[in-house]
Amino acid sequence: MVGDEHSDPNLMHYLGATKRNMLGNHFWEYYVHDAPRIVLDKLEKRGYRVISMTGVGQTLVWCLHKESTENSDFLSAQDIAVNRPA
């Protein structure tokens, strides 16, 4: 599973995902047949990076992040402290 019904349809198309509704679920999800390595490589090419990964039962879950460019003017560089002690 790579997304839910609120995911970006253009990104889901890029991943080759199909939208489905599993019996008993009250939501739609996007699903791919590719191995996780293939999906993660595609997302990396789009600017996403892995933040964390964990296992839930027999399921693996990756959390990814993509830097936003729309708010880049909101804070000046001096207001952003990344990996610096306070």
Tab-separated table of C-alpha atoms in Angstrom:
chain	number	residue	atom	x	y	z
A	1	MET	CA	0.000	0.000	0.000
A	2	VAL	CA	1.458	3.381	-0.986
A	3	GLY	CA	-1.330	5.851	-0.256
A	4	ASP	CA	-4.888	6.539	0.776
A	5	GLU	CA	-7.820	8.184	-0.976
A	6	HIS	CA	-6.378	11.642	-0.183
A	7	SER	CA	-2.969	10.987	-1.775
A	8	ASP	CA	-1.687	13.018	-4.730
A	9	PRO	CA	-3.137	11.304	-7.821
A	10	ASN	CA	-0.188	12.428	-9.975
A	11	LEU	CA	2.291	10.837	-7.575
A	12	MET	CA	0.203	7.657	-7.399
A	13	HIS	CA	0.171	7.496	-11.219
A	14	TYR	CA	3.973	7.969	-11.259
A	15	LEU	CA	4.316	5.026	-8.846
A	16	GLY	CA	2.041	2.896	-11.029
A	17	ALA	CA	-0.456	2.523	-8.192
A	18	THR	CA	-4.053	1.429	-8.604
A	19	LYS	CA	-6.875	2.598	-6.354
A	20	ARG	CA	-8.807	-0.152	-4.589
A	21	ASN	CA	-11.313	-0.665	-1.804
A	22	MET	CA	-10.859	-3.826	0.233
A	23	LEU	CA	-13.959	-5.612	1.452
A	24	GLY	CA	-14.815	-4.417	4.957
A	25	ASN	CA	-12.825	-1.169	4.712
A	26	HIS	CA	-14.598	2.176	4.594
A	27	PHE	CA	-11.693	3.848	2.780
A	28	TRP	CA	-9.829	3.550	-0.501
A	29	GLU	CA	-6.115	2.824	-0.793
A	30	TYR	CA	-3.482	2.929	-3.531
A	31	TYR	CA	-1.588	-0.292	-4.098
A	32	VAL	CA	1.460	-1.299	-6.168
A	33	HIS	CA	2.896	-4.686	-7.094
A	34	ASP	CA	6.494	-3.392	-7.037
A	35	ALA	CA	8.948	-4.345	-4.330
A	36	PRO	CA	9.521	-1.679	-1.644
A	37	ARG	CA	13.024	-1.022	-3.025
A	38	ILE	CA	11.556	0.005	-6.402
A	39	VAL	CA	8.973	2.320	-4.819
A	40	LEU	CA	11.522	3.922	-2.494
A	41	ASP	CA	13.894	4.514	-5.435
A	42	LYS	CA	11.093	6.196	-7.416
A	43	LEU	CA	10.171	8.396	-4.448
A	44	GLU	CA	13.810	9.371	-3.922
A	45	LYS	CA	13.930	10.586	-7.537
A	46	ARG	CA	10.951	12.816	-6.694
A	47	GLY	CA	12.742	14.381	-3.705
A	48	TYR	CA	11.439	12.217	-0.858
A	49	ARG	CA	13.761	10.791	1.775
A	50	VAL	CA	13.242	8.092	4.386
A	51	ILE	CA	12.832	9.470	7.910
A	52	SER	CA	12.136	6.223	9.735
A	53	MET	CA	11.176	2.600	9.265
A	54	THR	CA	9.511	0.134	11.603
A	55	GLY	CA	7.807	-3.213	11.646
A	56	VAL	CA	4.178	-3.680	12.646
A	57	GLY	CA	3.447	-7.381	12.902
A	58	GLN	CA	4.476	-8.774	9.517
A	59	THR	CA	4.191	-5.354	7.853
A	60	LEU	CA	7.009	-2.884	7.209
A	61	VAL	CA	6.219	0.838	7.382
A	62	TRP	CA	8.406	3.634	5.991
A	63	CYS	CA	7.912	7.282	6.880
A	64	LEU	CA	9.138	9.675	4.153
A	65	HIS	CA	9.452	13.447	3.908
A	66	LYS	CA	9.843	15.896	1.059
A	67	GLU	CA	11.077	19.429	1.660
A	68	SER	CA	8.425	21.986	0.834
A	69	THR	CA	9.408	24.740	-1.566
A	70	GLU	CA	6.178	26.720	-1.185
A	71	ASN	CA	7.087	28.001	2.293
A	72	SER	CA	10.777	28.594	1.635
A	73	ASP	CA	10.280	32.374	1.831
A	74	PHE	CA	8.421	32.128	5.144
A	75	LEU	CA	11.510	31.828	7.351
A	76	SER	CA	14.897	33.290	6.672
A	77	ALA	CA	17.915	31.001	6.774
A	78	GLN	CA	19.055	32.500	10.083
A	79	ASP	CA	15.741	31.502	11.720
A	80	ILE	CA	16.178	27.841	10.815
A	81	ALA	CA	18.462	25.800	13.088
A	82	VAL	CA	19.095	22.317	11.777
A	83	ASN	CA	21.157	19.910	13.890
A	84	ARG	CA	22.672	22.762	15.884
A	85	PRO	CA	22.528	22.897	19.672
A	86	ALA	CA	20.394	25.699	21.086
